[in-house]
């Protein structure tokens, strides 16, 4: 089992539920936009959020952002140790920085001191594209062993300073190297692992690669937190992450929303309703299946397993529970009523 590392109110590793995380795509300095995106992510089921901190204004923004969100926040920093210290001072719950990139041991010491004072963990993030030249030469390219060696060196810098609140990620742009690197790493270290396939592409492409890579590792008991990287809406990263965890049998308690593919019989806007309801209730914890079906012909029958659902009909939808019709909902009220029924069922 990996060691447990606390990030604000959540724990990564130590056999705790695998944490779902994402990263904002806003300019962190745009505080209202960043808060709004984090709140959206949180509603969809995000449990830990990372923001980019490329300058001091972004570090300062963390203070106001933190006041308006309820999930822990990770500051993503490259190279500049002063930004890391500022991010910690302004309230980041965790930082992502590679000590090997900071410059000098003195600078790393300053960051470690600030992190220790506030019990802030550090994620060391190794990406296949940014491995040091001498390591690449030693291993003959950015192979899995070179990625692990990079992580090993970064970890050693922190350990030598008596710092052990470490989370590690080893991400490659392809599934095979990501799996290999994480397997080698997990045999040697007990630090919690952040899983992901980096720069994985458009949502459909990235979801497939992420699912294959992350699922394979989760199945071997490797991975304590996951981030699906997609070139698209961030909420899609959360939806994908949840489904990967569900497929791997790791987070059965997450609400499941199913929907029909739609066809010429469709009487309601299944895509919009499914997207919207996922955003509204995605963070609800509980064994509950919700079905959004386009018509009454196949809807209720095909969704017999669902606890609650709707099937499109003329001017609205039939509300059904366990495959039985229990009422009619007007078109405009579908989302409100469905959300209310879901919350009622979950006793919220
Ligand atoms: Fe088509 Fe109805 Fe089946 Fe949806 S539920 S795919 S609309 S037949």
CSV table of C-alpha atoms and ligand atoms in Angstrom, one decimal:
chain,number,residue,atom,x,y,z
A,1,UNK,CA,0.0,0.0,0.0
A,2,UNK,CA,1.2,3.5,-0.7
A,3,UNK,CA,1.7,6.0,2.1
A,4,UNK,CA,-1.1,8.5,2.8
A,5,UNK,CA,-0.6,12.1,2.0
A,6,UNK,CA,-3.0,14.8,3.1
A,7,UNK,CA,-4.1,17.6,0.7
A,8,UNK,CA,-6.4,19.9,2.6
A,9,UNK,CA,-9.4,17.8,3.6
A,10,UNK,CA,-8.6,14.9,1.4
A,11,UNK,CA,-6.1,12.0,1.6
A,12,UNK,CA,-4.3,10.6,-1.4
A,13,UNK,CA,-2.9,7.1,-1.0
A,14,UNK,CA,-2.9,4.8,2.0
A,15,UNK,CA,-5.8,2.7,0.5
A,16,UNK,CA,-8.2,5.7,0.5
A,17,UNK,CA,-10.7,6.1,-2.4
A,18,UNK,CA,-8.9,7.1,-5.6
A,19,UNK,CA,-9.2,10.9,-5.9
A,20,UNK,CA,-10.6,12.5,-9.1
A,21,UNK,CA,-8.8,15.6,-10.1
A,22,UNK,CA,-8.7,18.1,-13.0
A,23,UNK,CA,-7.0,21.3,-14.0
A,24,UNK,CA,-8.7,24.6,-14.8
A,25,UNK,CA,-8.3,26.0,-18.3
A,26,UNK,CA,-8.9,29.6,-17.4
A,27,UNK,CA,-6.3,32.3,-16.8
A,28,UNK,CA,-5.8,31.9,-13.1
A,29,UNK,CA,-5.6,35.7,-12.7
A,30,UNK,CA,-9.2,35.9,-14.0
A,31,UNK,CA,-10.5,35.1,-10.6
A,32,UNK,CA,-14.3,35.0,-11.3
A,33,UNK,CA,-13.8,32.8,-14.4
A,34,UNK,CA,-11.5,30.5,-12.5
A,35,UNK,CA,-13.9,30.2,-9.5
A,36,UNK,CA,-16.8,29.5,-11.8
A,37,UNK,CA,-14.9,26.8,-13.7
A,38,UNK,CA,-13.9,25.2,-10.4
A,39,UNK,CA,-17.4,25.2,-9.1
A,40,UNK,CA,-18.6,23.6,-12.3
A,41,UNK,CA,-15.9,20.9,-12.0
A,42,UNK,CA,-16.8,20.3,-8.4
A,43,UNK,CA,-20.5,19.9,-9.2
A,44,UNK,CA,-19.5,17.3,-11.8
A,45,UNK,CA,-17.5,15.3,-9.2
A,46,UNK,CA,-14.1,16.8,-9.1
A,47,UNK,CA,-12.4,16.4,-5.7
A,48,UNK,CA,-9.1,18.2,-6.2
A,49,UNK,CA,-8.3,21.0,-8.7
A,50,UNK,CA,-5.1,22.3,-10.1
A,51,UNK,CA,-4.5,25.8,-11.4
A,52,UNK,CA,-1.5,27.1,-13.4
A,53,UNK,CA,0.7,29.6,-11.6
A,54,UNK,CA,2.9,31.2,-14.2
A,55,UNK,CA,3.3,34.6,-12.5
A,56,UNK,CA,2.9,36.3,-9.1
A,57,UNK,CA,-0.6,37.6,-9.9
A,58,UNK,CA,-1.8,34.1,-10.4
A,59,UNK,CA,-0.2,33.1,-7.0
A,60,UNK,CA,-2.0,36.0,-5.4
A,61,UNK,CA,-5.3,35.0,-7.0
A,62,UNK,CA,-5.2,31.7,-5.0
A,63,UNK,CA,-6.3,33.6,-1.9
A,64,UNK,CA,-9.6,34.8,-3.4
A,65,UNK,CA,-10.2,31.6,-5.4
A,66,UNK,CA,-9.8,29.5,-2.2
A,67,UNK,CA,-12.4,31.5,-0.4
A,68,UNK,CA,-15.0,30.6,-3.0
A,69,UNK,CA,-14.4,26.9,-3.6
A,70,UNK,CA,-14.7,23.9,-1.3
A,71,UNK,CA,-12.3,21.4,-2.8
A,72,UNK,CA,-8.5,21.6,-2.2
A,73,UNK,CA,-6.4,23.5,-4.7
A,74,UNK,CA,-3.1,22.5,-6.2
A,75,UNK,CA,-0.7,25.2,-7.6
A,76,UNK,CA,1.2,24.1,-10.8
A,77,UNK,CA,4.6,25.8,-10.9
A,78,UNK,CA,7.5,25.4,-13.2
A,79,UNK,CA,11.0,26.6,-12.5
A,80,UNK,CA,10.4,29.6,-10.3
A,81,UNK,CA,10.8,28.8,-6.6
A,82,UNK,CA,9.5,32.2,-5.5
A,83,UNK,CA,6.1,31.4,-7.2
A,84,UNK,CA,6.0,28.1,-5.3
A,85,UNK,CA,6.6,29.9,-1.9
A,86,UNK,CA,4.0,32.6,-2.9
A,87,UNK,CA,1.4,29.9,-3.9
A,88,UNK,CA,1.9,28.2,-0.5
A,89,UNK,CA,1.6,31.5,1.4
A,90,UNK,CA,-1.6,32.4,-0.5
A,91,UNK,CA,-3.2,29.1,0.5
A,92,UNK,CA,-2.4,26.4,-2.0
A,93,UNK,CA,-3.1,22.9,-0.5
A,94,UNK,CA,-0.4,21.2,-2.6
A,95,UNK,CA,2.1,22.3,-5.2
A,96,UNK,CA,3.3,20.6,-8.3
A,97,UNK,CA,6.9,21.5,-8.9
A,98,UNK,CA,10.0,19.5,-9.9
A,99,UNK,CA,12.9,20.3,-7.5
A,100,UNK,CA,15.4,19.5,-10.2
A,101,UNK,CA,14.1,22.4,-12.3
A,102,UNK,CA,14.3,25.1,-9.6
A,103,UNK,CA,18.0,25.8,-9.9
A,104,UNK,CA,19.9,25.5,-6.7
A,105,UNK,CA,19.7,23.4,-3.5
A,106,UNK,CA,19.2,26.7,-1.5
A,107,UNK,CA,16.1,27.5,-3.5
A,108,UNK,CA,14.7,24.0,-3.1
A,109,UNK,CA,15.3,24.3,0.6
A,110,UNK,CA,13.3,27.5,0.8
A,111,UNK,CA,10.3,25.7,-0.9
A,112,UNK,CA,10.6,22.7,1.3
A,113,UNK,CA,10.7,24.8,4.4
A,114,UNK,CA,7.5,26.7,3.3
A,115,UNK,CA,5.8,23.4,2.5
A,116,UNK,CA,6.8,21.8,5.8
A,117,UNK,CA,5.6,24.8,7.8
A,118,UNK,CA,2.1,24.4,6.3
A,119,UNK,CA,2.0,20.7,5.8
A,120,UNK,CA,1.7,21.1,2.1
A,121,UNK,CA,2.7,18.1,-0.1
A,122,UNK,CA,4.6,18.4,-3.3
A,123,UNK,CA,3.9,16.5,-6.5
A,124,UNK,CA,6.8,15.6,-8.6
A,125,UNK,CA,5.6,15.3,-12.1
A,126,UNK,CA,7.7,13.6,-14.7
A,127,UNK,CA,6.6,14.0,-18.3
A,128,UNK,CA,8.2,12.0,-21.1
A,129,UNK,CA,8.8,15.2,-23.1
A,130,UNK,CA,10.8,17.0,-20.4
A,131,UNK,CA,13.4,14.5,-19.2
A,132,UNK,CA,16.9,16.0,-18.7
A,133,UNK,CA,19.4,15.5,-21.5
A,134,UNK,CA,21.9,13.5,-19.5
A,135,UNK,CA,19.3,11.1,-18.4
A,136,UNK,CA,18.0,10.7,-22.0
A,137,UNK,CA,21.6,10.0,-23.1
A,138,UNK,CA,22.1,7.5,-20.3
A,139,UNK,CA,19.0,5.5,-21.1
A,140,UNK,CA,19.0,6.0,-24.9
A,141,UNK,CA,15.9,8.2,-25.1
A,142,UNK,CA,12.7,9.0,-23.1
A,143,UNK,CA,12.0,5.3,-22.3
A,144,UNK,CA,10.1,4.2,-19.2
A,145,UNK,CA,13.3,3.6,-17.2
A,146,UNK,CA,14.5,7.2,-18.0
A,147,UNK,CA,11.2,8.5,-16.7
A,148,UNK,CA,11.6,6.6,-13.4
A,149,UNK,CA,15.2,7.7,-13.1
A,150,UNK,CA,13.9,11.3,-13.4
A,151,UNK,CA,11.4,10.7,-10.6
A,152,UNK,CA,14.1,9.0,-8.6
A,153,UNK,CA,16.4,12.0,-8.8
A,154,UNK,CA,13.6,14.5,-7.9
A,155,UNK,CA,12.5,12.4,-5.0
A,156,UNK,CA,16.0,12.1,-3.7
A,157,UNK,CA,16.4,15.9,-3.6
A,158,UNK,CA,13.3,16.1,-1.4
A,159,UNK,CA,14.1,13.1,0.8
A,160,UNK,CA,17.6,14.5,1.4
A,161,UNK,CA,15.9,17.5,2.9
A,162,UNK,CA,13.8,15.3,5.2
A,163,UNK,CA,10.6,15.9,3.1
A,164,UNK,CA,8.4,12.8,2.4
A,165,UNK,CA,5.0,14.3,1.7
A,166,UNK,CA,5.4,13.5,-1.9
A,167,UNK,CA,3.0,12.4,-4.7
A,168,UNK,CA,4.5,11.3,-8.0
A,169,UNK,CA,3.3,11.2,-11.6
A,170,UNK,CA,5.0,9.6,-14.5
A,171,UNK,CA,3.1,10.6,-17.7
A,172,UNK,CA,4.0,9.8,-21.3
A,173,UNK,CA,2.1,10.8,-24.4
A,174,UNK,CA,1.5,7.1,-25.1
A,175,UNK,CA,-0.2,4.4,-23.1
A,176,UNK,CA,2.6,1.8,-23.3
A,177,UNK,CA,5.3,3.9,-21.7
A,178,UNK,CA,3.0,5.3,-19.1
A,179,UNK,CA,2.1,1.8,-18.0
A,180,UNK,CA,5.6,0.6,-18.0
A,181,UNK,CA,7.0,3.6,-16.1
A,182,UNK,CA,4.4,3.4,-13.4
A,183,UNK,CA,4.9,-0.4,-13.0
A,184,UNK,CA,8.6,0.0,-12.5
A,185,UNK,CA,8.0,3.0,-10.1
A,186,UNK,CA,5.4,1.2,-8.0
A,187,UNK,CA,7.8,-1.7,-7.4
A,188,UNK,CA,10.4,0.5,-5.9
A,189,UNK,CA,8.5,3.3,-4.1
A,190,UNK,CA,5.5,3.6,-1.8
A,191,UNK,CA,4.7,7.2,-2.6
A,192,UNK,CA,1.1,7.8,-3.8
A,193,UNK,CA,0.8,7.9,-7.6
A,194,UNK,CA,-1.1,10.4,-9.7
A,195,UNK,CA,-2.1,8.7,-12.9
A,196,UNK,CA,-2.7,10.2,-16.3
A,197,UNK,CA,-1.7,10.2,-20.0
A,198,UNK,CA,-0.4,13.6,-20.9
A,199,UNK,CA,-1.5,15.6,-23.9
A,200,UNK,CA,-3.9,12.9,-24.8
A,201,UNK,CA,-5.9,14.7,-27.5
A,202,UNK,CA,-9.4,15.6,-28.4
A,203,UNK,CA,-12.1,14.3,-25.9
A,204,UNK,CA,-12.9,11.1,-27.8
A,205,UNK,CA,-9.2,10.3,-28.5
A,206,UNK,CA,-8.0,11.3,-25.1
A,207,UNK,CA,-10.8,9.4,-23.3
A,208,UNK,CA,-9.9,6.2,-25.1
A,209,UNK,CA,-6.1,6.4,-24.4
A,210,UNK,CA,-6.7,7.5,-20.8
A,211,UNK,CA,-9.1,4.8,-20.2
A,212,UNK,CA,-6.9,2.0,-21.5
A,213,UNK,CA,-3.8,3.3,-19.7
A,214,UNK,CA,-5.4,4.2,-16.4
A,215,UNK,CA,-7.6,1.1,-16.2
A,216,UNK,CA,-4.6,-1.2,-16.8
A,217,UNK,CA,-2.7,0.3,-13.9
A,218,UNK,CA,-5.7,0.6,-11.6
A,219,UNK,CA,-6.3,-3.1,-12.2
A,220,UNK,CA,-2.8,-3.8,-10.9
A,221,UNK,CA,-3.5,-1.8,-7.8
A,222,UNK,CA,-1.4,1.2,-9.0
A,223,UNK,CA,-2.8,4.7,-8.8
A,224,UNK,CA,-4.1,6.9,-5.9
A,225,UNK,CA,-5.4,9.9,-7.9
A,226,UNK,CA,-6.3,10.3,-11.5
A,227,UNK,CA,-6.4,13.2,-13.9
A,228,UNK,CA,-7.7,12.7,-17.4
A,229,UNK,CA,-6.2,15.3,-19.8
A,230,UNK,CA,-8.5,16.2,-22.6
A,231,UNK,CA,-8.3,19.0,-25.3
A,232,UNK,CA,-11.8,20.1,-24.5
A,233,UNK,CA,-14.2,21.2,-21.8
A,234,UNK,CA,-12.8,20.3,-18.3
A,235,UNK,CA,-16.0,18.8,-17.1
A,236,UNK,CA,-15.5,16.0,-19.7
A,237,UNK,CA,-12.3,15.1,-17.9
A,238,UNK,CA,-14.3,14.5,-14.7
A,239,UNK,CA,-16.9,12.5,-16.5
A,240,UNK,CA,-14.2,10.3,-18.2
A,241,UNK,CA,-12.3,9.9,-14.9
A,242,UNK,CA,-15.4,8.7,-13.1
A,243,UNK,CA,-16.3,6.2,-15.7
A,244,UNK,CA,-12.8,4.8,-15.8
A,245,UNK,CA,-12.9,4.4,-12.0
A,246,UNK,CA,-16.3,2.8,-12.2
A,247,UNK,CA,-15.2,0.4,-15.0
A,248,UNK,CA,-12.2,-0.6,-12.8
A,249,UNK,CA,-14.6,-1.2,-9.9
A,250,UNK,CA,-12.9,1.5,-7.8
A,251,UNK,CA,-15.6,4.1,-7.0
A,252,UNK,CA,-18.9,2.2,-7.2
A,253,UNK,CA,-20.6,4.8,-5.0
A,254,UNK,CA,-20.5,7.5,-7.8
A,255,UNK,CA,-23.8,8.3,-9.4
A,256,UNK,CA,-24.2,6.8,-12.9
A,257,UNK,CA,-25.9,8.6,-15.7
A,258,UNK,CA,-26.8,6.6,-18.8
A,259,UNK,CA,-28.5,7.8,-22.0
A,260,UNK,CA,-29.6,6.4,-25.3
A,261,UNK,CA,-27.6,7.2,-28.5
A,262,UNK,CA,-30.8,8.8,-30.0
A,263,UNK,CA,-32.3,8.0,-33.3
A,264,UNK,CA,-35.2,9.2,-35.5
A,265,UNK,CA,-37.7,8.4,-32.7
A,266,UNK,CA,-36.1,10.9,-30.3
A,267,UNK,CA,-38.6,13.3,-28.8
A,268,UNK,CA,-36.4,15.3,-26.5
A,269,UNK,CA,-32.9,16.8,-26.6
A,270,UNK,CA,-31.1,13.8,-25.0
A,271,UNK,CA,-27.6,15.2,-25.5
A,272,UNK,CA,-28.3,18.6,-23.9
A,273,UNK,CA,-30.3,17.1,-21.0
A,274,UNK,CA,-27.7,14.4,-20.3
A,275,UNK,CA,-24.8,17.0,-20.4
A,276,UNK,CA,-26.7,19.4,-18.2
A,277,UNK,CA,-27.9,16.8,-15.6
A,278,UNK,CA,-24.4,15.4,-15.4
A,279,UNK,CA,-23.1,18.8,-14.6
A,280,UNK,CA,-25.8,19.4,-12.0
A,281,UNK,CA,-25.6,16.1,-10.0
A,282,UNK,CA,-22.3,14.5,-11.0
A,283,UNK,CA,-20.8,15.0,-7.5
A,284,UNK,CA,-23.7,13.2,-5.7
A,285,UNK,CA,-22.3,10.1,-4.0
A,286,UNK,CA,-24.6,7.1,-4.0
A,287,UNK,CA,-25.4,3.9,-5.9
A,288,UNK,CA,-27.9,5.4,-8.3
A,289,UNK,CA,-28.4,5.0,-12.0
A,290,UNK,CA,-30.2,7.7,-13.9
A,291,UNK,CA,-31.4,7.1,-17.5
A,292,UNK,CA,-32.1,9.7,-20.1
A,293,UNK,CA,-34.0,8.1,-23.0
A,294,UNK,CA,-35.1,9.7,-26.2
A,295,UNK,CA,-38.5,8.1,-26.6
A,296,UNK,CA,-41.2,6.0,-24.9
A,297,UNK,CA,-40.9,3.1,-27.4
A,298,UNK,CA,-37.6,1.7,-26.1
A,299,UNK,CA,-36.8,4.1,-23.3
A,300,UNK,CA,-38.4,2.6,-20.1
A,301,UNK,CA,-37.8,-0.9,-21.3
A,302,UNK,CA,-34.1,-0.4,-22.1
A,303,UNK,CA,-33.5,1.4,-18.8
A,304,UNK,CA,-35.2,-1.1,-16.5
A,305,UNK,CA,-32.1,-1.2,-14.4
A,306,UNK,CA,-32.2,2.5,-13.8
A,307,UNK,CA,-33.5,3.9,-10.5
A,308,UNK,CA,-34.9,7.0,-12.0
A,309,UNK,CA,-35.2,8.3,-15.5
A,310,UNK,CA,-37.1,10.0,-18.3
A,311,UNK,CA,-38.3,8.9,-21.7
A,312,UNK,CA,-39.1,11.6,-24.2
A,313,UNK,CA,-42.7,11.9,-25.4
A,314,UNK,CA,-44.8,14.6,-27.2
A,315,UNK,CA,-44.2,18.0,-25.4
A,316,UNK,CA,-42.2,16.5,-22.6
A,317,UNK,CA,-41.1,13.3,-21.0
A,318,UNK,CA,-42.4,10.4,-18.9
A,319,UNK,CA,-40.8,10.2,-15.6
A,320,UNK,CA,-40.1,6.6,-14.6
A,321,UNK,CA,-38.7,4.6,-11.8
A,322,UNK,CA,-37.4,1.1,-12.0
A,323,UNK,CA,-38.8,0.9,-15.5
A,324,UNK,CA,-42.3,2.0,-14.5
A,325,UNK,CA,-43.9,5.3,-15.5
A,326,UNK,CA,-44.7,7.4,-12.5
A,327,UNK,CA,-45.6,10.8,-14.0
A,328,UNK,CA,-45.4,13.3,-16.9
A,329,UNK,CA,-43.0,16.3,-17.0
A,330,UNK,CA,-43.3,19.2,-19.4
A,331,UNK,CA,-40.4,19.9,-21.7
A,332,UNK,CA,-39.2,23.0,-19.9
A,333,UNK,CA,-39.3,21.4,-16.5
A,334,UNK,CA,-37.4,18.2,-17.3
A,335,UNK,CA,-34.1,19.3,-15.9
A,336,UNK,CA,-35.5,20.9,-12.7
A,337,UNK,CA,-37.8,17.9,-11.9
A,338,UNK,CA,-35.2,15.3,-12.7
A,339,UNK,CA,-32.6,17.0,-10.5
A,340,UNK,CA,-35.2,17.3,-7.7
A,341,UNK,CA,-36.2,13.6,-8.0
A,342,UNK,CA,-32.6,12.5,-7.9
A,343,UNK,CA,-31.9,14.6,-4.8
A,344,UNK,CA,-35.0,13.3,-3.2
A,345,UNK,CA,-34.1,9.7,-3.8
A,346,UNK,CA,-30.7,10.4,-2.3
A,347,UNK,CA,-32.2,12.1,0.7
A,348,UNK,CA,-30.6,15.4,-0.1
B,1,LIG,FE1,-34.1,5.9,-30.4
B,1,LIG,FE2,-35.9,5.8,-28.4
B,1,LIG,FE3,-33.8,4.0,-28.4
B,1,LIG,FE4,-33.3,6.6,-27.9
B,1,LIG,S1,-34.6,5.2,-26.7
B,1,LIG,S2,-32.2,5.3,-29.4
B,1,LIG,S3,-34.8,7.6,-29.2
B,1,LIG,S4,-35.5,4.2,-29.9
